[in-house]
Amino acid sequence: MSMVYDVAIVGAGFGGLAAAAELSKYGKRVAVFEASNELGGSAGKFERGGYRFQSGATVGMGFEEGGVLDQLYESLQLEKPQMTLLNPIMDIHMPDRVIHYYREKVEWYKEIERHFKEAASSIQAFYEEVFRVGSLVDNLLDYRPVFPPKTIRDITQLFPMINPSSIKLLPYLNQTVYDRLKKFNLHKHEGFQTFLNGELMDSVQTSVENCPAFLGYAALQTFHKGAYAVHGGLATVAEQLAGYVKEQGNEVFMRYPIRLIEKKEDRFVLHSKRNSEFEAKQLVLNHSVHNLQDTLSEDLMNQSSIYPEKEEKRDTWGAFIIHAGVEESVFQNTNVLYHQFIDQNHPNDLHDGGQFLMSLSDPQDQQMAPEGKRSLTISTHTNLEQWWEAEEYEQKKQEMTDRLLATVDYYFPGFQANLDLVLPGTPVTFQKWLRRSKGKVGGYAPTGKYSWLNSYSIRSGIPGVYLCGDTVFPGAGTLGVTLSGLTAARELLR
């Protein structure tokens, strides 16, 4: 224990790596500890049978000019990885139509007219509001606010954000997306709501009825700013950030699970495998809030603002996922890499196969699959409890696998017959490999217009201990967790 780090970071997901890179840039002595043998957390990768698979069916966001990751790469003077700009962003396979979700507004409005002709003007007016309000939210996030505010300083930092533009957001802070649809007389338009529910479930983990308007609008407009397929998967970004940290003379420890953190005098002691111990003056915890009680000592946990018994009652999802390899010829008639499927028999079921996303590797990306093949990842939200019933586990896993593969085969005939490799995973898998408690992923699902007030800030309640990741404001997705990591780093640097 001769080395005392300025900051120890637990978890090499996007939040932890963003914090580590930012702190390294300013000369802090940093150590990152990752329990698995892969970087990137839920946006990482693994390799099997000649294929590289993304851990999740993840779209690359924030690389457009001025975007979160664009700014981070520029500040670190890193060259961005090769990537493909998506347009259409994805194809949405609905019960009665296939919608091409275009990035450019003009193309998207034409697609709206093709599919929702009778309500096209209202839907376009709705999207004008989405773009306007989403831009206002982006401007506020540029301040990197600590939210919800926990200290006097947090509150005073909000003052510069109060201006004529931000005041325009007030009506959207106490309404849901469904409430806003009423303004445009779209609240009874089932087809458009089915589409919106799919996009919001993918990005905010909830439906129009439960999604705070400003969060939903920020998510919807983000698709149109620039969505990318990063070559090699988003794990490439994680590898670059980790590389930067090491180039600055800092350390990234792989396969080093932190089993216990305790406080001794003015330092934190981190206990890892084979009785190894590390000391640090401050901490950034990038693992889920759900895992804190399994890591922090009883004394530290008692100081925190996190109550484990409360967490057990909060709504959160798991993920059922399939990684597979397939003959390239199955998708020869489409150049779209991301596909969302909405079950034709159960269009209102937004989980357990009712709605799911499939990402295909770019045929030009030779890191992802053998020649003539494509790797793919299928992911659907799932209720957690069912996967911890041991007697029915294998049967349920097979049934879900069959359901998802059959749905893809319906839209792409020959898909199942040309599968080369099929690897299903459940919340049990996420707990085993990504150390997510009970397989919980994606943070907390919004449950209504004021649910954003229940968010956790980067402050743990423990002096010197900061949080980041999908359970911390602004929430899930690579953009959300990166922002929380950068915010934690900024506060620590103060």
Coordinates of C-alpha atoms in Angstrom, one line a residue:
M1 CA 0.0 0.0 0.0
S2 CA 2.9 2.4 -0.7
M3 CA 1.1 4.2 -3.5
V4 CA -1.7 6.5 -2.4
Y5 CA -3.9 7.5 -5.4
D6 CA -5.6 10.9 -5.6
V7 CA -8.7 9.1 -7.0
A8 CA -9.7 5.5 -7.2
I9 CA -12.5 4.7 -9.7
V10 CA -14.5 1.6 -9.4
G11 CA -15.9 0.4 -12.7
A12 CA -14.5 0.9 -16.2
G13 CA -17.8 1.7 -17.9
F14 CA -18.2 4.9 -19.9
G15 CA -18.9 7.0 -16.8
G16 CA -15.8 5.8 -14.9
L17 CA -13.5 6.0 -17.9
A18 CA -14.7 9.5 -18.8
A19 CA -14.1 10.6 -15.2
A20 CA -10.7 8.9 -15.2
A21 CA -9.7 10.6 -18.5
E22 CA -10.8 14.0 -17.4
L23 CA -9.0 13.7 -14.0
S24 CA -5.9 12.4 -15.8
K25 CA -5.9 15.4 -18.1
Y26 CA -5.6 17.7 -15.0
G27 CA -2.7 15.7 -13.5
K28 CA -4.5 13.6 -10.9
R29 CA -3.0 10.3 -9.9
V30 CA -5.8 7.9 -10.8
A31 CA -6.4 4.1 -10.7
V32 CA -9.4 2.4 -12.4
F33 CA -10.5 -1.0 -11.1
E34 CA -12.6 -3.2 -13.4
A35 CA -13.9 -6.6 -12.2
S36 CA -14.3 -8.1 -15.7
N37 CA -11.7 -8.6 -18.4
E38 CA -13.5 -6.1 -20.8
L39 CA -13.8 -2.3 -20.8
G40 CA -17.0 -0.4 -21.4
G41 CA -19.4 -2.1 -19.0
S42 CA -22.9 -2.5 -20.6
A43 CA -21.5 -0.9 -23.7
G44 CA -18.5 -3.3 -23.9
K45 CA -17.8 -6.3 -26.1
F46 CA -16.7 -9.9 -26.1
E47 CA -15.4 -12.2 -28.8
R48 CA -16.6 -15.8 -29.5
G49 CA -16.2 -18.0 -32.6
G50 CA -14.5 -15.4 -34.7
Y51 CA -17.2 -12.8 -34.0
R52 CA -17.0 -9.6 -31.9
F53 CA -20.3 -8.8 -30.1
Q54 CA -21.4 -5.6 -28.5
S55 CA -22.7 -6.2 -25.0
G56 CA -25.8 -4.2 -25.8
A57 CA -27.6 -3.2 -29.1
T58 CA -26.1 0.2 -28.7
V59 CA -26.2 3.2 -31.1
G60 CA -23.3 5.6 -30.9
M61 CA -24.4 9.1 -29.9
G62 CA -22.7 12.3 -29.1
F63 CA -20.0 12.2 -31.8
E64 CA -21.6 15.0 -33.9
E65 CA -19.9 18.4 -33.8
G66 CA -20.3 19.9 -30.3
G67 CA -21.7 16.6 -29.0
V68 CA -20.6 15.2 -25.6
L69 CA -18.1 12.7 -26.9
D70 CA -17.0 15.0 -29.7
Q71 CA -16.0 17.6 -27.0
L72 CA -14.4 15.0 -24.9
Y73 CA -12.2 13.7 -27.8
E74 CA -11.2 17.2 -28.7
S75 CA -10.3 18.1 -25.1
L76 CA -8.1 15.0 -24.8
Q77 CA -6.7 15.5 -28.4
L78 CA -7.8 12.0 -29.4
E79 CA -8.7 10.9 -32.9
K80 CA -12.2 9.6 -33.1
P81 CA -12.6 6.0 -34.2
Q82 CA -13.9 5.1 -37.7
M83 CA -17.7 5.2 -37.7
T84 CA -20.7 5.1 -40.0
L85 CA -23.3 7.9 -39.8
L86 CA -26.7 6.3 -39.8
N87 CA -29.4 7.5 -42.1
P88 CA -31.9 6.0 -41.7
I89 CA -31.1 5.8 -38.0
M90 CA -33.1 2.6 -37.9
D91 CA -36.0 0.8 -39.5
I92 CA -39.0 0.3 -37.2
H93 CA -40.9 -2.8 -38.0
M94 CA -44.4 -2.2 -36.7
P95 CA -47.4 -4.5 -37.0
D96 CA -48.7 -2.8 -40.2
R97 CA -45.8 -0.9 -41.6
V98 CA -42.0 -0.4 -41.7
I99 CA -41.0 3.1 -40.8
H100 CA -37.6 4.4 -42.0
Y101 CA -36.5 6.7 -39.1
Y102 CA -34.5 9.3 -40.9
R103 CA -32.0 11.6 -39.2
E104 CA -32.5 14.7 -41.5
K105 CA -35.7 16.6 -40.6
V106 CA -36.9 17.1 -44.2
E107 CA -36.6 13.3 -44.9
W108 CA -38.2 12.5 -41.6
Y109 CA -41.2 14.7 -42.2
K110 CA -41.7 13.1 -45.6
E111 CA -41.7 9.7 -43.9
I112 CA -44.3 11.0 -41.4
E113 CA -46.5 12.1 -44.3
R114 CA -46.2 8.6 -45.9
H115 CA -47.2 6.7 -42.7
F116 CA -49.4 9.1 -40.8
K117 CA -50.9 11.2 -43.6
E118 CA -54.1 12.2 -41.7
A119 CA -52.1 13.5 -38.7
A120 CA -48.9 14.6 -40.5
S121 CA -49.2 18.3 -39.8
S122 CA -49.8 17.7 -36.1
I123 CA -46.9 15.2 -35.8
Q124 CA -44.6 17.6 -37.5
A125 CA -45.7 20.4 -35.1
F126 CA -45.0 18.0 -32.2
Y127 CA -41.5 17.4 -33.6
E128 CA -40.8 21.1 -33.9
E129 CA -41.5 21.4 -30.2
V130 CA -39.3 18.3 -29.6
F131 CA -36.4 19.9 -31.4
R132 CA -36.9 23.3 -29.7
V133 CA -37.2 22.0 -26.2
G134 CA -34.5 19.3 -26.7
S135 CA -32.1 22.1 -27.6
L136 CA -32.9 24.0 -24.5
V137 CA -32.2 20.9 -22.4
D138 CA -28.9 20.4 -24.1
N139 CA -28.0 24.0 -23.3
L140 CA -28.6 23.4 -19.6
L141 CA -26.6 20.2 -19.6
D142 CA -23.7 22.1 -21.0
Y143 CA -23.4 23.6 -17.5
R144 CA -22.8 20.1 -16.0
P145 CA -25.3 20.8 -13.1
V146 CA -25.1 18.7 -10.0
F147 CA -28.7 17.5 -9.9
P148 CA -30.7 17.2 -7.8
P149 CA -28.8 19.8 -5.8
K150 CA -27.5 18.6 -2.4
T151 CA -25.4 21.5 -1.2
I152 CA -25.5 25.3 -1.1
R153 CA -22.9 25.3 -3.8
D154 CA -25.0 23.0 -6.0
I155 CA -27.9 25.5 -5.6
T156 CA -25.7 28.5 -6.4
Q157 CA -24.4 26.8 -9.5
L158 CA -27.9 26.6 -10.8
F159 CA -28.3 30.4 -10.8
P160 CA -26.4 31.1 -14.1
M161 CA -28.7 28.6 -15.7
I162 CA -31.8 30.8 -15.0
N163 CA -32.3 32.9 -18.0
P164 CA -35.2 33.7 -20.5
S165 CA -34.4 30.5 -22.5
S166 CA -34.4 28.1 -19.5
I167 CA -37.6 29.6 -18.1
K168 CA -39.3 28.4 -21.3
L169 CA -38.6 24.8 -20.0
L170 CA -40.9 25.2 -17.0
P171 CA -44.1 23.8 -18.6
Y172 CA -42.2 20.7 -19.6
L173 CA -41.0 20.0 -16.1
N174 CA -44.4 19.1 -14.7
Q175 CA -45.9 17.2 -17.7
T176 CA -45.4 13.9 -19.4
V177 CA -44.9 13.3 -23.1
Y178 CA -48.5 12.1 -23.1
D179 CA -49.7 15.4 -21.7
R180 CA -47.9 17.2 -24.5
L181 CA -49.5 15.0 -27.1
K182 CA -52.8 16.3 -26.0
K183 CA -51.8 19.8 -27.2
F184 CA -51.5 18.4 -30.7
N185 CA -54.5 16.1 -30.5
L186 CA -52.3 13.1 -30.8
H187 CA -53.0 11.4 -27.5
K188 CA -55.6 9.1 -29.2
H189 CA -53.4 8.3 -32.2
E190 CA -52.5 4.7 -31.5
G191 CA -50.2 4.2 -34.4
F192 CA -48.0 7.2 -33.6
Q193 CA -48.0 6.4 -29.9
T194 CA -46.9 2.9 -30.6
F195 CA -44.0 4.3 -32.6
L196 CA -43.1 6.8 -29.8
N197 CA -43.3 4.2 -27.1
G198 CA -40.7 2.1 -28.9
E199 CA -38.3 5.0 -29.2
L200 CA -38.8 6.1 -25.6
M201 CA -38.5 2.6 -24.3
D202 CA -35.2 2.2 -26.1
S203 CA -33.8 5.5 -24.8
V204 CA -35.5 6.4 -21.5
Q205 CA -36.8 3.0 -20.4
T206 CA -40.5 4.0 -20.3
S207 CA -43.6 4.9 -22.2
V208 CA -45.2 8.3 -23.2
E209 CA -47.6 8.1 -20.2
N210 CA -44.7 7.8 -17.7
C211 CA -42.0 9.9 -19.4
P212 CA -41.3 13.4 -18.1
A213 CA -41.7 15.7 -21.2
F214 CA -38.3 17.3 -21.0
L215 CA -36.5 14.0 -20.7
G216 CA -38.4 12.4 -23.6
Y217 CA -37.9 15.4 -25.8
A218 CA -34.1 15.5 -25.1
A219 CA -33.9 11.8 -26.0
L220 CA -36.0 12.0 -29.2
Q221 CA -34.1 15.0 -30.6
T222 CA -30.7 13.3 -29.8
F223 CA -31.5 10.7 -32.5
H224 CA -31.6 13.4 -35.1
K225 CA -28.4 15.1 -34.1
G226 CA -26.3 12.2 -35.3
A227 CA -26.4 8.5 -34.6
Y228 CA -23.4 6.3 -35.5
A229 CA -22.2 2.7 -35.8
V230 CA -18.7 2.8 -34.3
H231 CA -16.4 0.3 -36.0
G232 CA -15.3 -2.3 -33.5
G233 CA -18.3 -1.4 -31.4
L234 CA -18.5 1.2 -28.6
A235 CA -15.8 -0.8 -26.8
T236 CA -13.4 0.9 -29.2
V237 CA -14.2 4.2 -27.4
A238 CA -13.7 2.6 -24.0
E239 CA -10.3 1.3 -25.1
Q240 CA -9.2 4.7 -26.3
L241 CA -10.2 6.4 -23.1
A242 CA -8.4 3.7 -21.1
G243 CA -5.4 4.1 -23.3
Y244 CA -5.4 7.8 -22.7
V245 CA -5.5 7.3 -18.9
K246 CA -2.5 4.9 -19.1
E247 CA -0.6 7.3 -21.4
Q248 CA -0.9 10.0 -18.6
G249 CA 1.0 7.6 -16.3
N250 CA -2.1 6.3 -14.5
E251 CA -3.4 2.7 -14.2
V252 CA -6.3 0.6 -15.3
F253 CA -6.5 -2.7 -13.4
M254 CA -8.5 -5.4 -15.2
R255 CA -10.0 -8.4 -13.4
Y256 CA -9.7 -6.5 -10.1
P257 CA -13.1 -6.7 -8.4
I258 CA -13.4 -4.4 -5.4
R259 CA -14.9 -6.5 -2.7
L260 CA -14.8 -4.0 0.2
I261 CA -14.2 -0.3 0.6
E262 CA -13.6 1.1 4.1
K263 CA -12.3 4.4 5.5
K264 CA -9.2 4.5 7.7
E265 CA -8.2 7.9 9.0
D266 CA -8.2 10.2 6.0
R267 CA -8.0 7.6 3.3
F268 CA -10.2 5.0 1.6
V269 CA -8.9 1.4 1.5
L270 CA -10.0 -0.7 -1.4
H271 CA -9.8 -4.5 -0.9
S272 CA -9.5 -6.6 -4.0
K273 CA -8.5 -10.2 -4.9
R274 CA -5.7 -12.2 -3.2
N275 CA -5.8 -9.8 -0.2
S276 CA -4.5 -6.9 -2.3
E277 CA -5.2 -3.4 -0.9
F278 CA -5.1 0.0 -2.5
E279 CA -5.4 3.5 -0.9
A280 CA -7.0 6.6 -2.3
K281 CA -7.9 10.1 -1.1
Q282 CA -11.2 10.2 -3.0
L283 CA -13.5 7.8 -4.9
V284 CA -15.6 7.7 -8.0
L285 CA -18.0 4.7 -8.0
N286 CA -19.1 3.8 -11.5
H287 CA -20.9 0.6 -10.5
S288 CA -24.7 0.7 -10.0
V289 CA -26.3 2.2 -6.9
H290 CA -27.8 -1.3 -6.6
N291 CA -24.3 -2.6 -5.8
L292 CA -23.2 -0.1 -3.2
Q293 CA -24.2 -2.1 -0.2
D294 CA -22.1 -5.0 -1.5
T295 CA -19.0 -2.8 -1.7
L296 CA -19.0 -0.2 1.0
S297 CA -18.3 -1.0 4.6
E298 CA -21.3 -0.8 7.0
D299 CA -19.9 2.5 8.4
L300 CA -19.6 4.1 5.0
M301 CA -23.0 2.8 3.9
N302 CA -24.6 4.4 7.0
Q303 CA -23.2 7.7 6.0
S304 CA -24.5 7.5 2.4
S305 CA -27.8 9.0 1.1
I306 CA -28.6 5.6 -0.4
Y307 CA -31.1 3.3 1.4
P308 CA -31.0 -0.3 0.2
E309 CA -34.5 -1.2 1.3
K310 CA -35.8 1.7 -0.7
E311 CA -33.9 0.6 -3.8
E312 CA -35.5 -2.8 -3.8
K313 CA -38.9 -1.1 -4.3
R314 CA -37.9 1.2 -7.2
D315 CA -38.8 0.3 -10.8
T316 CA -36.0 -0.9 -12.9
W317 CA -35.5 -3.3 -15.8
G318 CA -33.4 -6.2 -16.8
A319 CA -32.4 -7.1 -20.3
F320 CA -32.8 -10.3 -22.3
I321 CA -30.1 -10.4 -25.0
I322 CA -29.1 -12.6 -27.9
H323 CA -25.7 -12.4 -29.6
A324 CA -25.6 -14.2 -32.9
G325 CA -23.7 -14.6 -36.1
V326 CA -25.5 -14.9 -39.5
E327 CA -24.8 -15.2 -43.2
E328 CA -24.5 -11.7 -44.7
S329 CA -26.9 -12.7 -47.6
V330 CA -29.9 -12.6 -45.2
F331 CA -29.7 -8.8 -45.1
Q332 CA -28.5 -8.1 -48.7
N333 CA -31.7 -6.1 -49.5
T334 CA -31.1 -3.5 -46.7
N335 CA -28.3 -1.2 -45.8
V336 CA -29.9 -0.3 -42.4
L337 CA -27.8 -1.5 -39.4
Y338 CA -30.3 -1.0 -36.6
H339 CA -33.8 -2.5 -36.6
Q340 CA -36.5 -2.1 -34.0
F341 CA -39.3 -4.7 -33.9
I342 CA -42.7 -4.2 -32.4
D343 CA -44.7 -7.5 -32.1
Q344 CA -47.6 -7.7 -34.5
N345 CA -49.8 -9.5 -32.0
H346 CA -48.9 -7.5 -28.9
P347 CA -48.0 -3.9 -30.0
N348 CA -48.5 -2.4 -26.6
D349 CA -46.2 -4.8 -24.7
L350 CA -43.0 -2.8 -24.5
H351 CA -40.9 -5.5 -22.8
D352 CA -40.2 -9.3 -22.9
G353 CA -40.2 -9.4 -26.7
G354 CA -43.1 -7.0 -27.4
Q355 CA -40.5 -4.4 -28.4
F356 CA -36.8 -5.1 -29.1
L357 CA -33.8 -3.7 -30.9
M358 CA -31.4 -5.5 -33.2
S359 CA -28.0 -4.0 -34.2
L360 CA -26.1 -5.5 -37.2
S361 CA -22.4 -5.1 -37.7
D362 CA -21.4 -2.8 -40.6
P363 CA -20.3 -5.1 -43.5
Q364 CA -17.3 -2.7 -43.9
D365 CA -16.2 -3.3 -40.3
Q366 CA -14.0 -6.4 -40.5
Q367 CA -13.4 -6.5 -36.8
M368 CA -16.9 -7.7 -36.1
A369 CA -17.4 -10.9 -38.1
P370 CA -15.7 -13.3 -40.5
E371 CA -15.9 -12.6 -44.2
G372 CA -19.4 -13.1 -45.5
K373 CA -20.9 -13.0 -42.0
R374 CA -22.5 -10.4 -39.8
S375 CA -22.5 -10.2 -36.0
L376 CA -25.7 -9.0 -34.4
T377 CA -27.1 -8.2 -31.0
I378 CA -30.8 -8.4 -30.0
S379 CA -32.0 -6.8 -26.8
T380 CA -35.4 -6.4 -25.1
H381 CA -36.3 -5.1 -21.7
T382 CA -37.5 -7.8 -19.3
N383 CA -39.1 -8.1 -15.9
L384 CA -36.4 -9.3 -13.5
E385 CA -38.2 -11.6 -11.1
Q386 CA -39.0 -14.4 -13.6
W387 CA -35.3 -15.1 -14.3
W388 CA -34.5 -16.0 -10.7
E389 CA -36.9 -19.0 -10.7
A390 CA -34.4 -21.8 -11.2
E391 CA -36.9 -24.5 -12.1
E392 CA -38.3 -22.7 -15.2
Y393 CA -35.1 -20.7 -16.1
E394 CA -33.9 -22.8 -19.1
Q395 CA -37.4 -23.2 -20.5
K396 CA -38.1 -19.5 -20.3
K397 CA -34.8 -18.7 -21.9
Q398 CA -35.5 -21.0 -24.8
E399 CA -39.0 -19.6 -25.2
M400 CA -37.8 -16.0 -25.3
T401 CA -35.0 -16.9 -27.7
D402 CA -37.4 -18.7 -30.1
R403 CA -39.9 -15.7 -29.9
L404 CA -37.3 -13.1 -30.8
L405 CA -35.6 -15.1 -33.6
A406 CA -39.0 -16.0 -35.1
T407 CA -40.0 -12.3 -35.2
V408 CA -36.8 -11.3 -37.0
D409 CA -37.3 -14.3 -39.4
Y410 CA -40.9 -13.0 -40.2
Y411 CA -39.4 -9.8 -41.6
F412 CA -36.2 -11.3 -43.0
P413 CA -37.1 -14.8 -44.4
G414 CA -34.2 -17.3 -44.0
F415 CA -32.8 -15.6 -41.0
Q416 CA -33.1 -18.5 -38.6
A417 CA -31.9 -21.0 -41.2
N418 CA -28.7 -19.0 -41.8
L419 CA -27.8 -18.5 -38.2
D420 CA -24.2 -19.5 -37.4
L421 CA -24.0 -18.9 -33.7
V422 CA -26.7 -18.1 -31.1
L423 CA -25.8 -17.0 -27.5
P424 CA -28.8 -15.9 -25.4
G425 CA -28.3 -14.0 -22.1
T426 CA -30.6 -13.1 -19.2
P427 CA -30.4 -10.9 -16.1
V428 CA -28.6 -13.8 -14.5
T429 CA -25.9 -13.4 -17.2
F430 CA -25.6 -9.7 -16.5
Q431 CA -25.1 -10.4 -12.8
K432 CA -22.4 -13.0 -13.6
W433 CA -20.4 -11.2 -16.2
L434 CA -21.1 -7.5 -15.5
R435 CA -21.6 -7.7 -11.7
R436 CA -25.0 -6.0 -12.0
S437 CA -27.0 -6.8 -8.8
K438 CA -29.8 -9.2 -9.8
G439 CA -29.1 -8.2 -13.5
K440 CA -30.5 -4.7 -13.1
V441 CA -29.5 -2.5 -16.1
G442 CA -30.6 0.8 -17.6
G443 CA -31.0 2.8 -14.4
Y444 CA -34.4 3.7 -13.0
A445 CA -37.5 3.7 -15.2
P446 CA -39.3 7.1 -15.0
T447 CA -42.8 6.6 -13.5
G448 CA -44.5 9.9 -14.1
K449 CA -44.1 13.7 -14.6
Y450 CA -42.3 14.3 -11.4
S451 CA -40.2 11.1 -11.2
W452 CA -37.1 13.0 -12.3
L453 CA -37.1 14.6 -8.9
N454 CA -36.2 11.2 -7.4
S455 CA -32.9 11.0 -9.4
Y456 CA -29.7 10.5 -7.5
S457 CA -27.0 13.1 -8.0
I458 CA -23.3 12.4 -8.2
R459 CA -23.0 13.1 -4.4
S460 CA -23.2 9.9 -2.4
G461 CA -23.6 11.7 0.9
I462 CA -20.2 10.4 1.9
P463 CA -17.5 13.1 1.9
G464 CA -15.0 12.4 -0.9
V465 CA -17.2 9.7 -2.6
Y466 CA -18.8 10.5 -5.9
L467 CA -21.2 8.4 -8.0
C468 CA -21.7 8.1 -11.8
G469 CA -23.4 5.7 -14.1
D470 CA -26.9 4.8 -15.3
T471 CA -28.5 5.1 -11.8
V472 CA -27.2 8.7 -11.5
F473 CA -28.7 11.8 -13.2
P474 CA -29.0 12.2 -16.2
G475 CA -29.5 8.4 -16.4
A476 CA -28.9 5.6 -18.8
G477 CA -27.3 5.4 -22.2
T478 CA -23.7 6.2 -23.1
L479 CA -24.4 9.9 -23.2
G480 CA -26.0 10.0 -19.8
V481 CA -23.4 8.0 -18.1
T482 CA -20.6 9.9 -19.8
L483 CA -22.1 13.2 -18.6
S484 CA -22.4 11.9 -15.0
G485 CA -18.7 10.8 -15.1
L486 CA -17.6 14.2 -16.4
T487 CA -19.7 16.0 -13.8
A488 CA -18.2 13.9 -11.0
A489 CA -14.7 14.7 -12.2
R490 CA -15.5 18.4 -12.4
E491 CA -16.8 18.5 -8.8
L492 CA -13.8 16.5 -7.6
L493 CA -11.4 18.9 -9.3
R494 CA -12.9 21.7 -7.3

